[in-house]
Amino acid sequence: MEAIKAEFVITGGARRDQDKIMTIMKQAWTITRQDLRNNPYVLLWTLLFTMYLGFTISFVVSIELGKSGALNPAADFVMLVLTPFLGFIYNHRTFKYLQEDSYTHMLAFLRTLPILVSAVIMSRIQQAILAFVGNSVVFFMLLFTLSGTLRVYAGPGFFISFALTWIGYGMLIQALYIYLEFLRRGKAYFWLSLVIMVICGMISVIVRIYGANLVSITAVFIKEWQLLSPVMWGALAMGSLAILVSYRITLRRLVRRDLA
């Protein structure tokens, strides 16, 4: 954190003359870069957790879409709950948010620096994008490799479209997590995260009651349309829009938030 402060003090004067958008992006990237540097094991922890998610979901999906054709809602539930987690970089702050209210403390420190509030939020979005790109490669490779049922739809077009569809959904829910990180304390963040999981469970059960399954429907529909799938493009559009809306609302409310 001190490294961030030193860098902003040195370069703050020159950046005031730059375009505002470029200033936001550069300041955000400074925060992102220093955050990664200050957590030397962050990539290892993130890789291990992503591999855990990939192993877990691949076996559940294999059971779900197996020869028995059972419509157990387990696959829908784990995909709905865990896919948004691909947008996290797993460091000390992520694991200690409940015990230490680490997000609030981080915001209180960053507020003392000569940086724009919008840059702080943009840094979180940058980290989410980096996480989705890196984590999704590992996650979906494991999912397609270990889940024999998904391999029957073999083809790069299907794999890419299936992954991007669920990434779009993950971005949608990640937008909610970004909002909660910046505007709620650790305990409230925890309980509201549980509410999101309960809602995902309810959706899974409702879909099951109607004799359907989101994972299988996604796979069958994408098999037909491949990279032209309106489901994929719709999911990505909704996810991107949700991130933008989350950014705007969070920015407006974070300026007025009391971090004491």
C-alpha positions as YAML, in Angstrom:
chain: A
units: angstrom
residues:
- id: 1
  name: MET
  ca: [0.00, 0.00, 0.00]
- id: 2
  name: GLU
  ca: [2.86, 2.42, 0.75]
- id: 3
  name: ALA
  ca: [4.23, 1.74, -2.73]
- id: 4
  name: ILE
  ca: [0.93, 2.87, -4.22]
- id: 5
  name: LYS
  ca: [1.03, 6.07, -2.16]
- id: 6
  name: ALA
  ca: [4.58, 6.89, -3.19]
- id: 7
  name: GLU
  ca: [3.87, 6.40, -6.87]
- id: 8
  name: PHE
  ca: [0.80, 8.63, -6.85]
- id: 9
  name: VAL
  ca: [2.62, 11.41, -4.98]
- id: 10
  name: ILE
  ca: [5.41, 11.41, -7.57]
- id: 11
  name: THR
  ca: [3.20, 11.32, -10.68]
- id: 12
  name: GLY
  ca: [0.08, 13.10, -9.44]
- id: 13
  name: GLY
  ca: [0.97, 16.52, -10.89]
- id: 14
  name: ALA
  ca: [1.54, 15.27, -14.44]
- id: 15
  name: ARG
  ca: [-1.65, 13.22, -14.47]
- id: 16
  name: ARG
  ca: [-3.84, 16.22, -13.73]
- id: 17
  name: ASP
  ca: [-3.14, 17.44, -17.28]
- id: 18
  name: GLN
  ca: [-4.25, 14.19, -18.91]
- id: 19
  name: ASP
  ca: [-7.65, 13.26, -20.21]
- id: 20
  name: LYS
  ca: [-9.93, 12.19, -17.36]
- id: 21
  name: ILE
  ca: [-10.71, 8.77, -18.75]
- id: 22
  name: MET
  ca: [-7.05, 7.99, -19.34]
- id: 23
  name: THR
  ca: [-6.26, 9.23, -15.84]
- id: 24
  name: ILE
  ca: [-8.88, 6.91, -14.36]
- id: 25
  name: MET
  ca: [-7.56, 3.93, -16.30]
- id: 26
  name: LYS
  ca: [-3.93, 4.64, -15.46]
- id: 27
  name: GLN
  ca: [-4.62, 5.18, -11.76]
- id: 28
  name: ALA
  ca: [-6.77, 2.06, -11.72]
- id: 29
  name: TRP
  ca: [-4.02, 0.02, -13.33]
- id: 30
  name: THR
  ca: [-1.52, 1.33, -10.78]
- id: 31
  name: ILE
  ca: [-3.75, 0.05, -7.97]
- id: 32
  name: THR
  ca: [-4.23, -3.28, -9.75]
- id: 33
  name: ARG
  ca: [-0.52, -3.75, -10.43]
- id: 34
  name: GLN
  ca: [0.51, -2.90, -6.89]
- id: 35
  name: ASP
  ca: [-2.20, -5.11, -5.46]
- id: 36
  name: LEU
  ca: [-0.81, -8.06, -7.40]
- id: 37
  name: ARG
  ca: [2.78, -7.21, -6.44]
- id: 38
  name: ASN
  ca: [1.94, -6.95, -2.76]
- id: 39
  name: ASN
  ca: [0.39, -10.43, -2.79]
- id: 40
  name: PRO
  ca: [3.12, -12.71, -4.21]
- id: 41
  name: TYR
  ca: [1.07, -15.89, -3.79]
- id: 42
  name: VAL
  ca: [-2.17, -14.50, -5.20]
- id: 43
  name: LEU
  ca: [-1.81, -16.27, -8.56]
- id: 44
  name: LEU
  ca: [-1.07, -19.59, -6.87]
- id: 45
  name: TRP
  ca: [-4.09, -19.35, -4.54]
- id: 46
  name: THR
  ca: [-6.30, -18.27, -7.43]
- id: 47
  name: LEU
  ca: [-5.09, -21.14, -9.61]
- id: 48
  name: LEU
  ca: [-5.66, -23.72, -6.86]
- id: 49
  name: PHE
  ca: [-9.14, -22.46, -6.08]
- id: 50
  name: THR
  ca: [-10.09, -22.35, -9.77]
- id: 51
  name: MET
  ca: [-8.86, -25.91, -10.21]
- id: 52
  name: TYR
  ca: [-10.97, -26.92, -7.21]
- id: 53
  name: LEU
  ca: [-14.03, -25.33, -8.82]
- id: 54
  name: GLY
  ca: [-13.29, -27.06, -12.12]
- id: 55
  name: PHE
  ca: [-12.95, -30.49, -10.51]
- id: 56
  name: THR
  ca: [-16.07, -30.03, -8.38]
- id: 57
  name: ILE
  ca: [-18.38, -28.82, -11.13]
- id: 58
  name: SER
  ca: [-17.11, -31.29, -13.75]
- id: 59
  name: PHE
  ca: [-18.13, -34.28, -11.65]
- id: 60
  name: VAL
  ca: [-21.50, -32.77, -10.74]
- id: 61
  name: VAL
  ca: [-22.21, -32.02, -14.40]
- id: 62
  name: SER
  ca: [-21.20, -35.55, -15.39]
- id: 63
  name: ILE
  ca: [-23.71, -36.97, -12.91]
- id: 64
  name: GLU
  ca: [-26.35, -34.47, -13.96]
- id: 65
  name: LEU
  ca: [-26.14, -35.14, -17.69]
- id: 66
  name: GLY
  ca: [-25.34, -38.85, -17.44]
- id: 67
  name: LYS
  ca: [-27.08, -41.73, -19.17]
- id: 68
  name: SER
  ca: [-29.78, -41.84, -16.52]
- id: 69
  name: GLY
  ca: [-30.97, -38.41, -17.69]
- id: 70
  name: ALA
  ca: [-31.90, -37.47, -14.13]
- id: 71
  name: LEU
  ca: [-32.92, -33.85, -13.71]
- id: 72
  name: ASN
  ca: [-31.19, -33.34, -10.39]
- id: 73
  name: PRO
  ca: [-30.81, -29.57, -9.89]
- id: 74
  name: ALA
  ca: [-27.28, -29.94, -8.45]
- id: 75
  name: ALA
  ca: [-25.51, -29.02, -11.71]
- id: 76
  name: ASP
  ca: [-27.59, -25.88, -12.16]
- id: 77
  name: PHE
  ca: [-26.98, -24.86, -8.55]
- id: 78
  name: VAL
  ca: [-23.19, -25.21, -8.62]
- id: 79
  name: MET
  ca: [-22.91, -23.47, -11.99]
- id: 80
  name: LEU
  ca: [-25.14, -20.59, -10.89]
- id: 81
  name: VAL
  ca: [-23.32, -20.18, -7.56]
- id: 82
  name: LEU
  ca: [-19.70, -20.87, -8.48]
- id: 83
  name: THR
  ca: [-19.27, -19.45, -11.99]
- id: 84
  name: PRO
  ca: [-19.30, -15.82, -10.70]
- id: 85
  name: PHE
  ca: [-16.37, -16.75, -8.45]
- id: 86
  name: LEU
  ca: [-14.20, -16.88, -11.58]
- id: 87
  name: GLY
  ca: [-14.22, -13.08, -11.38]
- id: 88
  name: PHE
  ca: [-12.25, -12.98, -8.12]
- id: 89
  name: ILE
  ca: [-8.51, -12.83, -7.54]
- id: 90
  name: TYR
  ca: [-7.99, -14.71, -4.29]
- id: 91
  name: ASN
  ca: [-5.72, -12.81, -1.92]
- id: 92
  name: HIS
  ca: [-5.63, -12.03, 1.79]
- id: 93
  name: ARG
  ca: [-8.37, -9.43, 1.47]
- id: 94
  name: THR
  ca: [-10.72, -11.89, -0.21]
- id: 95
  name: PHE
  ca: [-10.37, -14.52, 2.49]
- id: 96
  name: LYS
  ca: [-10.44, -12.10, 5.44]
- id: 97
  name: TYR
  ca: [-13.35, -9.86, 4.46]
- id: 98
  name: LEU
  ca: [-15.64, -11.25, 7.17]
- id: 99
  name: GLN
  ca: [-13.11, -11.43, 10.01]
- id: 100
  name: GLU
  ca: [-11.30, -8.15, 9.36]
- id: 101
  name: ASP
  ca: [-13.74, -6.18, 7.17]
- id: 102
  name: SER
  ca: [-10.77, -5.96, 4.80]
- id: 103
  name: TYR
  ca: [-12.60, -4.27, 1.92]
- id: 104
  name: THR
  ca: [-13.69, -1.35, 4.10]
- id: 105
  name: HIS
  ca: [-10.16, -0.93, 5.47]
- id: 106
  name: MET
  ca: [-8.75, -0.99, 1.94]
- id: 107
  name: LEU
  ca: [-11.18, 1.72, 0.85]
- id: 108
  name: ALA
  ca: [-10.37, 3.86, 3.89]
- id: 109
  name: PHE
  ca: [-6.68, 3.73, 3.00]
- id: 110
  name: LEU
  ca: [-7.21, 4.46, -0.70]
- id: 111
  name: ARG
  ca: [-9.35, 7.47, 0.18]
- id: 112
  name: THR
  ca: [-6.24, 9.06, 1.75]
- id: 113
  name: LEU
  ca: [-4.41, 8.95, -1.59]
- id: 114
  name: PRO
  ca: [-4.57, 11.63, -4.32]
- id: 115
  name: ILE
  ca: [-6.59, 9.41, -6.67]
- id: 116
  name: LEU
  ca: [-10.08, 9.50, -8.11]
- id: 117
  name: VAL
  ca: [-12.77, 7.38, -6.47]
- id: 118
  name: SER
  ca: [-13.72, 6.16, -9.93]
- id: 119
  name: ALA
  ca: [-10.19, 4.77, -10.36]
- id: 120
  name: VAL
  ca: [-10.62, 2.61, -7.26]
- id: 121
  name: ILE
  ca: [-13.78, 1.05, -8.67]
- id: 122
  name: MET
  ca: [-12.24, 0.70, -12.13]
- id: 123
  name: SER
  ca: [-9.31, -1.16, -10.58]
- id: 124
  name: ARG
  ca: [-11.72, -3.71, -9.15]
- id: 125
  name: ILE
  ca: [-13.31, -4.11, -12.58]
- id: 126
  name: GLN
  ca: [-9.89, -4.56, -14.16]
- id: 127
  name: GLN
  ca: [-9.10, -7.29, -11.65]
- id: 128
  name: ALA
  ca: [-12.43, -8.98, -12.39]
- id: 129
  name: ILE
  ca: [-11.69, -8.96, -16.13]
- id: 130
  name: LEU
  ca: [-8.19, -10.37, -15.59]
- id: 131
  name: ALA
  ca: [-9.62, -13.01, -13.27]
- id: 132
  name: PHE
  ca: [-12.34, -14.05, -15.71]
- id: 133
  name: VAL
  ca: [-9.83, -14.37, -18.55]
- id: 134
  name: GLY
  ca: [-7.26, -16.39, -16.61]
- id: 135
  name: ASN
  ca: [-9.58, -18.42, -14.39]
- id: 136
  name: SER
  ca: [-11.98, -19.31, -17.20]
- id: 137
  name: VAL
  ca: [-9.23, -20.88, -19.29]
- id: 138
  name: VAL
  ca: [-8.30, -23.22, -16.44]
- id: 139
  name: PHE
  ca: [-11.86, -23.81, -15.27]
- id: 140
  name: PHE
  ca: [-13.47, -24.65, -18.61]
- id: 141
  name: MET
  ca: [-10.52, -26.75, -19.77]
- id: 142
  name: LEU
  ca: [-10.98, -28.91, -16.68]
- id: 143
  name: LEU
  ca: [-14.74, -28.93, -17.12]
- id: 144
  name: PHE
  ca: [-14.58, -30.10, -20.74]
- id: 145
  name: THR
  ca: [-11.75, -32.57, -20.07]
- id: 146
  name: LEU
  ca: [-13.26, -34.27, -17.02]
- id: 147
  name: SER
  ca: [-16.93, -34.13, -17.96]
- id: 148
  name: GLY
  ca: [-17.49, -36.82, -20.57]
- id: 149
  name: THR
  ca: [-21.02, -35.64, -21.19]
- id: 150
  name: LEU
  ca: [-19.88, -32.23, -22.43]
- id: 151
  name: ARG
  ca: [-17.31, -33.83, -24.73]
- id: 152
  name: VAL
  ca: [-20.12, -35.36, -26.83]
- id: 153
  name: TYR
  ca: [-20.73, -31.82, -28.10]
- id: 154
  name: ALA
  ca: [-17.08, -31.71, -29.20]
- id: 155
  name: GLY
  ca: [-15.88, -28.78, -31.23]
- id: 156
  name: PRO
  ca: [-14.01, -25.53, -30.52]
- id: 157
  name: GLY
  ca: [-17.06, -23.47, -31.48]
- id: 158
  name: PHE
  ca: [-19.21, -25.20, -28.88]
- id: 159
  name: PHE
  ca: [-16.56, -25.00, -26.15]
- id: 160
  name: ILE
  ca: [-15.93, -21.27, -26.69]
- id: 161
  name: SER
  ca: [-19.63, -20.42, -26.92]
- id: 162
  name: PHE
  ca: [-20.54, -22.48, -23.84]
- id: 163
  name: ALA
  ca: [-17.74, -20.86, -21.82]
- id: 164
  name: LEU
  ca: [-18.60, -17.31, -22.92]
- id: 165
  name: THR
  ca: [-22.29, -17.86, -22.14]
- id: 166
  name: TRP
  ca: [-21.56, -18.77, -18.54]
- id: 167
  name: ILE
  ca: [-18.89, -16.05, -18.27]
- id: 168
  name: GLY
  ca: [-21.56, -13.55, -19.29]
- id: 169
  name: TYR
  ca: [-23.77, -14.82, -16.49]
- id: 170
  name: GLY
  ca: [-20.79, -14.70, -14.11]
- id: 171
  name: MET
  ca: [-20.21, -11.04, -15.00]
- id: 172
  name: LEU
  ca: [-23.85, -10.30, -14.21]
- id: 173
  name: ILE
  ca: [-23.55, -11.66, -10.67]
- id: 174
  name: GLN
  ca: [-20.03, -10.30, -10.26]
- id: 175
  name: ALA
  ca: [-21.53, -6.83, -10.73]
- id: 176
  name: LEU
  ca: [-23.56, -7.44, -7.56]
- id: 177
  name: TYR
  ca: [-20.47, -8.55, -5.65]
- id: 178
  name: ILE
  ca: [-18.59, -5.41, -6.72]
- id: 179
  name: TYR
  ca: [-21.46, -3.29, -5.43]
- id: 180
  name: LEU
  ca: [-21.47, -5.15, -2.10]
- id: 181
  name: GLU
  ca: [-17.68, -4.98, -1.67]
- id: 182
  name: PHE
  ca: [-17.62, -1.21, -1.92]
- id: 183
  name: LEU
  ca: [-20.84, -0.32, -0.15]
- id: 184
  name: ARG
  ca: [-21.34, -2.95, 2.58]
- id: 185
  name: ARG
  ca: [-19.25, -4.00, 5.57]
- id: 186
  name: GLY
  ca: [-17.93, -7.53, 5.91]
- id: 187
  name: LYS
  ca: [-20.82, -9.09, 7.82]
- id: 188
  name: ALA
  ca: [-23.48, -7.54, 5.59]
- id: 189
  name: TYR
  ca: [-21.50, -8.65, 2.52]
- id: 190
  name: PHE
  ca: [-21.45, -12.20, 3.88]
- id: 191
  name: TRP
  ca: [-25.18, -12.40, 4.57]
- id: 192
  name: LEU
  ca: [-26.14, -10.80, 1.27]
- id: 193
  name: SER
  ca: [-23.85, -13.28, -0.52]
- id: 194
  name: LEU
  ca: [-25.80, -16.08, 1.16]
- id: 195
  name: VAL
  ca: [-29.02, -14.50, -0.10]
- id: 196
  name: ILE
  ca: [-27.63, -14.65, -3.65]
- id: 197
  name: MET
  ca: [-26.84, -18.34, -3.17]
- id: 198
  name: VAL
  ca: [-30.32, -19.05, -1.81]
- id: 199
  name: ILE
  ca: [-31.85, -17.35, -4.84]
- id: 200
  name: CYS
  ca: [-29.67, -19.50, -7.10]
- id: 201
  name: GLY
  ca: [-30.92, -22.58, -5.25]
- id: 202
  name: MET
  ca: [-34.52, -21.50, -5.68]
- id: 203
  name: ILE
  ca: [-33.99, -20.96, -9.41]
- id: 204
  name: SER
  ca: [-32.48, -24.44, -9.71]
- id: 205
  name: VAL
  ca: [-35.44, -26.02, -7.94]
- id: 206
  name: ILE
  ca: [-38.01, -24.06, -9.97]
- id: 207
  name: VAL
  ca: [-36.33, -25.10, -13.23]
- id: 208
  name: ARG
  ca: [-36.33, -28.71, -11.99]
- id: 209
  name: ILE
  ca: [-40.05, -28.55, -11.15]
- id: 210
  name: TYR
  ca: [-40.75, -27.62, -14.76]
- id: 211
  name: GLY
  ca: [-38.72, -30.62, -15.91]
- id: 212
  name: ALA
  ca: [-35.80, -28.67, -17.31]
- id: 213
  name: ASN
  ca: [-32.11, -28.16, -16.62]
- id: 214
  name: LEU
  ca: [-30.17, -24.97, -17.37]
- id: 215
  name: VAL
  ca: [-26.83, -26.68, -18.06]
- id: 216
  name: SER
  ca: [-28.30, -29.16, -20.55]
- id: 217
  name: ILE
  ca: [-30.49, -26.50, -22.19]
- id: 218
  name: THR
  ca: [-27.45, -24.26, -22.60]
- id: 219
  name: ALA
  ca: [-25.41, -27.12, -24.12]
- id: 220
  name: VAL
  ca: [-28.13, -28.22, -26.55]
- id: 221
  name: PHE
  ca: [-28.95, -24.68, -27.71]
- id: 222
  name: ILE
  ca: [-25.29, -23.74, -28.16]
- id: 223
  name: LYS
  ca: [-24.63, -26.97, -30.07]
- id: 224
  name: GLU
  ca: [-27.05, -25.75, -32.73]
- id: 225
  name: TRP
  ca: [-25.92, -22.10, -32.96]
- id: 226
  name: GLN
  ca: [-22.22, -22.33, -31.95]
- id: 227
  name: LEU
  ca: [-20.57, -18.87, -31.99]
- id: 228
  name: LEU
  ca: [-23.71, -17.30, -33.43]
- id: 229
  name: SER
  ca: [-25.69, -18.29, -30.36]
- id: 230
  name: PRO
  ca: [-28.01, -15.46, -29.28]
- id: 231
  name: VAL
  ca: [-27.81, -16.91, -25.75]
- id: 232
  name: MET
  ca: [-24.05, -16.33, -25.68]
- id: 233
  name: TRP
  ca: [-24.23, -12.80, -27.08]
- id: 234
  name: GLY
  ca: [-27.19, -11.96, -24.88]
- id: 235
  name: ALA
  ca: [-25.39, -13.21, -21.76]
- id: 236
  name: LEU
  ca: [-22.25, -11.21, -22.60]
- id: 237
  name: ALA
  ca: [-24.30, -8.08, -23.30]
- id: 238
  name: MET
  ca: [-26.22, -8.41, -20.04]
- id: 239
  name: GLY
  ca: [-23.02, -9.05, -18.09]
- id: 240
  name: SER
  ca: [-21.27, -6.03, -19.60]
- id: 241
  name: LEU
  ca: [-24.28, -3.82, -18.98]
- id: 242
  name: ALA
  ca: [-24.51, -5.02, -15.37]
- id: 243
  name: ILE
  ca: [-20.84, -4.13, -14.79]
- id: 244
  name: LEU
  ca: [-21.42, -0.65, -16.24]
- id: 245
  name: VAL
  ca: [-24.53, -0.06, -14.12]
- id: 246
  name: SER
  ca: [-22.74, -1.36, -11.03]
- id: 247
  name: TYR
  ca: [-19.85, 1.04, -11.71]
- id: 248
  name: ARG
  ca: [-22.12, 4.06, -12.00]
- id: 249
  name: ILE
  ca: [-24.28, 3.27, -8.95]
- id: 250
  name: THR
  ca: [-21.29, 2.30, -6.81]
- id: 251
  name: LEU
  ca: [-19.42, 5.47, -7.76]
- id: 252
  name: ARG
  ca: [-22.35, 7.69, -6.86]
- id: 253
  name: ARG
  ca: [-22.88, 6.06, -3.48]
- id: 254
  name: LEU
  ca: [-19.25, 5.41, -2.55]
- id: 255
  name: VAL
  ca: [-18.46, 9.13, -2.59]
- id: 256
  name: ARG
  ca: [-20.95, 9.60, 0.22]
- id: 257
  name: ARG
  ca: [-20.12, 6.45, 2.20]
- id: 258
  name: ASP
  ca: [-18.79, 6.86, 5.75]
- id: 259
  name: LEU
  ca: [-15.81, 4.53, 6.14]
- id: 260
  name: ALA
  ca: [-15.12, 5.36, 9.80]
...
